[in-house]
C-alpha positions as a LaTeX table, in Angstrom:
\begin{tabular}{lrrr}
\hline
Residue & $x$ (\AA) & $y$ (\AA) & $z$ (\AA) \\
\hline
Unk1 & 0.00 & 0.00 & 0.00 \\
Unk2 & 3.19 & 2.48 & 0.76 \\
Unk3 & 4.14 & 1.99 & $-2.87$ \\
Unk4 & 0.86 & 2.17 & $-4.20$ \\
Unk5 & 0.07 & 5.18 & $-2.77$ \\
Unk6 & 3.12 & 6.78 & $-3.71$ \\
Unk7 & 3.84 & 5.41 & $-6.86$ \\
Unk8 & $-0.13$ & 5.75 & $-8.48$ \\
Unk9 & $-1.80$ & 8.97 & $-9.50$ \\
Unk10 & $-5.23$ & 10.36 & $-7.61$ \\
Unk11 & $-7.49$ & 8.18 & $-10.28$ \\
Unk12 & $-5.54$ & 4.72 & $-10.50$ \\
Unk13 & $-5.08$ & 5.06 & $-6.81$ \\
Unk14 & $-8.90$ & 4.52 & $-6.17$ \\
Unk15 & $-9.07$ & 2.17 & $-8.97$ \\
Unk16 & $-6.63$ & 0.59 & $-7.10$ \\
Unk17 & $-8.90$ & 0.47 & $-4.04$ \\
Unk18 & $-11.91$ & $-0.82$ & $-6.08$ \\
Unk19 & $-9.45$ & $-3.71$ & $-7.52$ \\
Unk20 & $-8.11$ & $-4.74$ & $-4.26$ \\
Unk21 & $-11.57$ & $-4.97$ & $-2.34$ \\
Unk22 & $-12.81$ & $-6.94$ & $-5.17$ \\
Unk23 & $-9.59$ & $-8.96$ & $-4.65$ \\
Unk24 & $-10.14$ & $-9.60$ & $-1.26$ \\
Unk25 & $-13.67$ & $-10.85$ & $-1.75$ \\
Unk26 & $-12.97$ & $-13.56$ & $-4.57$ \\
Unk27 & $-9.14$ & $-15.23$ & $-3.30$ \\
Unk28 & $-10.92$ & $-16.68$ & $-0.12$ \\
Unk29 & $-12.68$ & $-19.22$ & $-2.77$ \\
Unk30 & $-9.74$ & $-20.41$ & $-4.10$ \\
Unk31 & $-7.73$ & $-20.02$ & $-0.70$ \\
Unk32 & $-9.53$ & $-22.51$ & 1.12 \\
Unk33 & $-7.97$ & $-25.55$ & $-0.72$ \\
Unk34 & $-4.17$ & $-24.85$ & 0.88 \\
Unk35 & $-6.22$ & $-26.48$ & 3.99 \\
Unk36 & $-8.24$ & $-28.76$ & 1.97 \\
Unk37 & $-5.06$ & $-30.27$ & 1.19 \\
Unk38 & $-2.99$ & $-29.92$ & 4.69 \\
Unk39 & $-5.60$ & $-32.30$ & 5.95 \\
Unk40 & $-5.39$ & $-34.58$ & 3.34 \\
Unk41 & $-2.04$ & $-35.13$ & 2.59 \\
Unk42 & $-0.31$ & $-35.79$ & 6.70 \\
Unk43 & $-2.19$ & $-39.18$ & 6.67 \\
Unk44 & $-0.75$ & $-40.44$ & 3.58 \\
Unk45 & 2.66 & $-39.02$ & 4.37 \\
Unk46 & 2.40 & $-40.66$ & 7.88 \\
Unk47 & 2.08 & $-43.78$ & 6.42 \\
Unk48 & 5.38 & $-46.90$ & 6.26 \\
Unk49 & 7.49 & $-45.76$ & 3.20 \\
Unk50 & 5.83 & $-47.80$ & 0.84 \\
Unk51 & 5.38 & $-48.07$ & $-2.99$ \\
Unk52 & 1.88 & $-47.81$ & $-2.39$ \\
Unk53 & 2.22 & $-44.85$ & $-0.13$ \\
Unk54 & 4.02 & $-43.05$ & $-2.71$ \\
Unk55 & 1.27 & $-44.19$ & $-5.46$ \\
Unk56 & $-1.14$ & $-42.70$ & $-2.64$ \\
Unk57 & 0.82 & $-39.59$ & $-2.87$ \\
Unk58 & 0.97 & $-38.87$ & $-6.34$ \\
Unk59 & $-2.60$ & $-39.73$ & $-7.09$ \\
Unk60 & $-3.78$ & $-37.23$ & $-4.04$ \\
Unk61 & $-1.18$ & $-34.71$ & $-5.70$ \\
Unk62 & $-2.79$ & $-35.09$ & $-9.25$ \\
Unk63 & $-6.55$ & $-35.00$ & $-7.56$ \\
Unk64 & $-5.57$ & $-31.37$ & $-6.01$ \\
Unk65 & $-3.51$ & $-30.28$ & $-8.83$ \\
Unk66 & $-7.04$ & $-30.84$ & $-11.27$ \\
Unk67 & $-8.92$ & $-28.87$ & $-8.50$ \\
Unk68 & $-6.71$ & $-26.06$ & $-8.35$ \\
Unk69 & $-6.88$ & $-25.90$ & $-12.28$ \\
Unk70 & $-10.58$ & $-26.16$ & $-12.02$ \\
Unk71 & $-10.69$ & $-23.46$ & $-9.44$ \\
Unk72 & $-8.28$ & $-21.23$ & $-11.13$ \\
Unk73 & $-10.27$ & $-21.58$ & $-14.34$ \\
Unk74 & $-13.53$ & $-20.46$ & $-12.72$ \\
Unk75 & $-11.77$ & $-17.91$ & $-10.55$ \\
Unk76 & $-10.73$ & $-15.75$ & $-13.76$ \\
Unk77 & $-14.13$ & $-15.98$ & $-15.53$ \\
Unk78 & $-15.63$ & $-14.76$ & $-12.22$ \\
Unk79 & $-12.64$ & $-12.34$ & $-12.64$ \\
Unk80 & $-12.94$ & $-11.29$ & $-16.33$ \\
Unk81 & $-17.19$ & $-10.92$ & $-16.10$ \\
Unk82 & $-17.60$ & $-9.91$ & $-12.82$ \\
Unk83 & $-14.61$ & $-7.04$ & $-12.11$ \\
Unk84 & $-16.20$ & $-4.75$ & $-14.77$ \\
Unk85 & $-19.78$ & $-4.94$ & $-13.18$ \\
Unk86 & $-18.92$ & $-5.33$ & $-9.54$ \\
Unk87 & $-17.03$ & $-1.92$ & $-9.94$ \\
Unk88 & $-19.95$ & 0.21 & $-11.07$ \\
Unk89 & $-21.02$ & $-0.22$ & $-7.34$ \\
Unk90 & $-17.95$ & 1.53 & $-5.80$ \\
Unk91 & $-17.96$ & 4.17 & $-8.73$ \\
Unk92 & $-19.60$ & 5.98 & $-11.69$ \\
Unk93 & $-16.63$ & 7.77 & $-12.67$ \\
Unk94 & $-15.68$ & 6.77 & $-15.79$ \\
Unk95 & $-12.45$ & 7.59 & $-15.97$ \\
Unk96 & $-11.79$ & 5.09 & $-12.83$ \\
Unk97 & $-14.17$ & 2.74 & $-14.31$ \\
Unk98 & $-11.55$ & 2.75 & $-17.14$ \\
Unk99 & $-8.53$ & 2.21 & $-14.80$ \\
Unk100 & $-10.35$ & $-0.63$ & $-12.95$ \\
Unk101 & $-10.03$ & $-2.47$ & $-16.43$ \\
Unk102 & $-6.19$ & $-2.08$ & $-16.64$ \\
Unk103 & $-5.74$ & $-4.30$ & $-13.56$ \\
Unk104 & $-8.31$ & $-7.44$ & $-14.30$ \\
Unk105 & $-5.11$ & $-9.24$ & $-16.97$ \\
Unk106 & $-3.45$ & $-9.07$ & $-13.44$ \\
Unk107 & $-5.80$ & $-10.26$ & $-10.89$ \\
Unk108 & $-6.85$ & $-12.64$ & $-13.06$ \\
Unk109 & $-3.73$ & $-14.38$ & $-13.29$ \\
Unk110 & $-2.94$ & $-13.80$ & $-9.83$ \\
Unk111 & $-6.23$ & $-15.92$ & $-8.90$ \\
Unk112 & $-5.63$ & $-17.87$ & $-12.20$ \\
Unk113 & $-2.40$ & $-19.30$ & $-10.33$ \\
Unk114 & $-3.48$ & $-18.98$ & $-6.97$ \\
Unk115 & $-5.80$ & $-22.55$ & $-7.16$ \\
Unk116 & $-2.28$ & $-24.39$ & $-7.91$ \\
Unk117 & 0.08 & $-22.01$ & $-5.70$ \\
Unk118 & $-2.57$ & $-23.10$ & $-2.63$ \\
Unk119 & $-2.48$ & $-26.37$ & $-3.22$ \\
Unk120 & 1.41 & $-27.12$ & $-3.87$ \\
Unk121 & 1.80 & $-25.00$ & $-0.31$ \\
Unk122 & $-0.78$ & $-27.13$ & 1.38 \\
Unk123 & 0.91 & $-29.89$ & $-0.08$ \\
Unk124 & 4.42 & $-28.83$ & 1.16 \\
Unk125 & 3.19 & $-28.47$ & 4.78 \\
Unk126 & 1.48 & $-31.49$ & 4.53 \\
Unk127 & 5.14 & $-33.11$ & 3.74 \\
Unk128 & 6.11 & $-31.25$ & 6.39 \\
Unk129 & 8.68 & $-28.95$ & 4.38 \\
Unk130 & 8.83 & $-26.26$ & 6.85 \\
Unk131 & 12.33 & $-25.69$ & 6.03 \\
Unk132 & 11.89 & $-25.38$ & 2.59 \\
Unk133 & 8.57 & $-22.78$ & 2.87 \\
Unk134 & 10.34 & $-20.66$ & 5.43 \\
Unk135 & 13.93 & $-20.13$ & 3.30 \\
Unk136 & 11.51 & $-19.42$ & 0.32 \\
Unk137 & 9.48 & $-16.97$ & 2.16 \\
Unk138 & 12.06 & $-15.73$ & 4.11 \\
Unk139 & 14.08 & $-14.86$ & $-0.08$ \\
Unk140 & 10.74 & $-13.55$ & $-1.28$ \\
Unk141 & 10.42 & $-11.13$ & 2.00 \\
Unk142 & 13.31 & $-9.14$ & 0.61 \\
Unk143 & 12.93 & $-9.79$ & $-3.59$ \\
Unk144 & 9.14 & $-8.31$ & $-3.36$ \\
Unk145 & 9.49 & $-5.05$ & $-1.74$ \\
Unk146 & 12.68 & $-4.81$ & $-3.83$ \\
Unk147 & 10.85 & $-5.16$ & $-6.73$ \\
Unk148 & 8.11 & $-2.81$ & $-5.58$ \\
Unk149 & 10.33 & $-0.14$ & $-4.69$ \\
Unk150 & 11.95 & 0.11 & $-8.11$ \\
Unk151 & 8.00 & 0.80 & $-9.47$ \\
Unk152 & 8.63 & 3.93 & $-7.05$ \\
Unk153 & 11.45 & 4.74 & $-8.39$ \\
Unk154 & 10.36 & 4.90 & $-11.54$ \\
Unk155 & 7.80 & 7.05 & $-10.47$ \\
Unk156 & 9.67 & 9.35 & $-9.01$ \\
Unk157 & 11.93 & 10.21 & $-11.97$ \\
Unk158 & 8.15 & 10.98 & $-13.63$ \\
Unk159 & 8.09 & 7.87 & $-15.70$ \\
Unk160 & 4.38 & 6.46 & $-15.21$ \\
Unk161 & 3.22 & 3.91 & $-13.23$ \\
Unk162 & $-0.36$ & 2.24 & $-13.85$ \\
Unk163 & $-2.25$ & $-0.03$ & $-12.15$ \\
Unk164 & $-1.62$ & $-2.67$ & $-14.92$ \\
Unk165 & 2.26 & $-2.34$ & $-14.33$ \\
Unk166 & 1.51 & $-2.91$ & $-10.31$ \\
Unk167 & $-1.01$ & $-5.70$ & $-10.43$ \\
Unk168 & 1.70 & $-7.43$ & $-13.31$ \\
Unk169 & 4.20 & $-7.26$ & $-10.92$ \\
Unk170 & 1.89 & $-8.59$ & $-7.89$ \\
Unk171 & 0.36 & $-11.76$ & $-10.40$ \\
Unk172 & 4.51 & $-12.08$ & $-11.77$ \\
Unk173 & 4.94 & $-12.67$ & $-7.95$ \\
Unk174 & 2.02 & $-15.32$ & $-7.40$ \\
Unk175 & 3.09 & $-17.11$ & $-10.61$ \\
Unk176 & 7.06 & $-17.62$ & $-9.51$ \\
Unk177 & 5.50 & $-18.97$ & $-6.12$ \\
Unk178 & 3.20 & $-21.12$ & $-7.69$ \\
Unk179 & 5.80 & $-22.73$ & $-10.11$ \\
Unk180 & 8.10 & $-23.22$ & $-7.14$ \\
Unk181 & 5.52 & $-24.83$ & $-5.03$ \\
Unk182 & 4.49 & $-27.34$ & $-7.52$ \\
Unk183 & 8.58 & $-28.20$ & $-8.75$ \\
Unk184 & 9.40 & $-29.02$ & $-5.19$ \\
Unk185 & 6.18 & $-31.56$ & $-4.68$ \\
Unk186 & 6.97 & $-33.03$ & $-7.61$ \\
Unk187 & 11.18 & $-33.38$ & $-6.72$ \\
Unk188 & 9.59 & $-34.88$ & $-2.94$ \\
Unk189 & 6.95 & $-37.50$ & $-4.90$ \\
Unk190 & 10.09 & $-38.28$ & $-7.37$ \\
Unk191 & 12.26 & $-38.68$ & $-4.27$ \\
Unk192 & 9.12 & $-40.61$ & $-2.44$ \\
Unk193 & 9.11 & $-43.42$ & $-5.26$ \\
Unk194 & 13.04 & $-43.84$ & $-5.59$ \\
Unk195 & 13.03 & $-44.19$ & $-1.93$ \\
Unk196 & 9.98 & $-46.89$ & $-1.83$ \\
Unk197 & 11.53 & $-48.72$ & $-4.72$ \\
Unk198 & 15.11 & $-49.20$ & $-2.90$ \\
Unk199 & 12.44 & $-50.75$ & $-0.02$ \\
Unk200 & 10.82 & $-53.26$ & $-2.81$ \\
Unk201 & 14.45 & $-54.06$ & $-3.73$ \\
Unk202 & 15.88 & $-54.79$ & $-0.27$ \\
Unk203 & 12.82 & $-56.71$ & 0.66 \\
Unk204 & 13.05 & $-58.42$ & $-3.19$ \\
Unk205 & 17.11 & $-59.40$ & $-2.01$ \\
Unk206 & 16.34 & $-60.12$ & 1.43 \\
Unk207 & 13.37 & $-62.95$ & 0.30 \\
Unk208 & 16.04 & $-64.49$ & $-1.98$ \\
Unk209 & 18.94 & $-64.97$ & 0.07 \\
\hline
\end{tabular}
């Protein structure tokens, strides 16, 4: 909000307002599945390092990754129909009407992603990767504002900022966090399945001797 409010102009700044309490209203839809899928996945993962755990694993990980699609899908139709009429009840001022239109390509790929970006972190906890979600967070708590400040920057040396450019850079953000999320659930159900099939094989040699 510092670098929105310092970095938009009087009009895009309550565009900006309209966009984000819009926002707020729709990602609880799609945020709910991060604990959809914290309370599926522990029981699985608690199970003995099996190959049918890790088949239990990756067919719970395909399930979510379908409803987080699904979700996402619906998310920025809701998005792309519903921003542009939803507005008109904040304003009537066309010229932020206008503005409110230059930020739905970035909410809706923020919410596009954020079916997927939920589920691979409710997936992760599930796994228990604390260690891995806390070094990630802990990079992105410096690379965001970073990235934000340089918007101000530019505004301050007059070059414009619009709500498009800041909503890009927030969905650019959700989509590197979603594409992390799901890479590191798939490198722990790859590691899952070499580690159940060294089981099968010591149990295979252990039968035979």
């Amino acid at each position: 909000s510092h670098v929105a409010s310092s970095a938009l102009g009087t009009l895009d700044m309550a565009a900006h307002q309209i966009a984000i309490s819009i926002f707020c209203c729709l990602s609880p839809l799609v945020d709910a599945l991060n604990t959809v899928a914290q309370s599926f996945v522990p029981s699985i993962f608690a199970r003995p390092k099996s190959k049918q755990r890790a088949l239990a694993l990756r067919k719970t990980s395909l399930n979510f990754a379908k409803v987080g699609a699904m979700a996402g899908l619906l998310i920025v139709t809701l998005v792309t129909c519903g921003v542009p009429l939803l507005s008109r009840l904040f304003t009537t001022d066309p010229r932020v009407l206008s503005r409110v239109k230059n930020a739905i390509p970035g909410i809706a790929i923020f919410l596009g992603f954020d079916g997927l970006m939920s589920i691979g972190e409710g997936t992760l906890l599930g796994h228990k990767d604390l260690a891995f979600l806390r070094n990630s967070y802990a990079t992105f708590f410096f690379l965001v504002p970073a990235f934000m400040l340089r918007l101000k920057r530019k505004a301050l040396k007059g070059i414009p900022v619009g709500l498009g450019t800041m909503w890009g850079t927030f969905s650019a953000y959700e989509v590197v966090r979603t594409v992390l999320w799901l890479s590191r659930v798939a490198y722990l159900q790859s590691k899952t399945e070499s580690e159940a099939s060294k089981i099968e094989e010591e149990q295979g040699i252990g039968a035979t001797l």
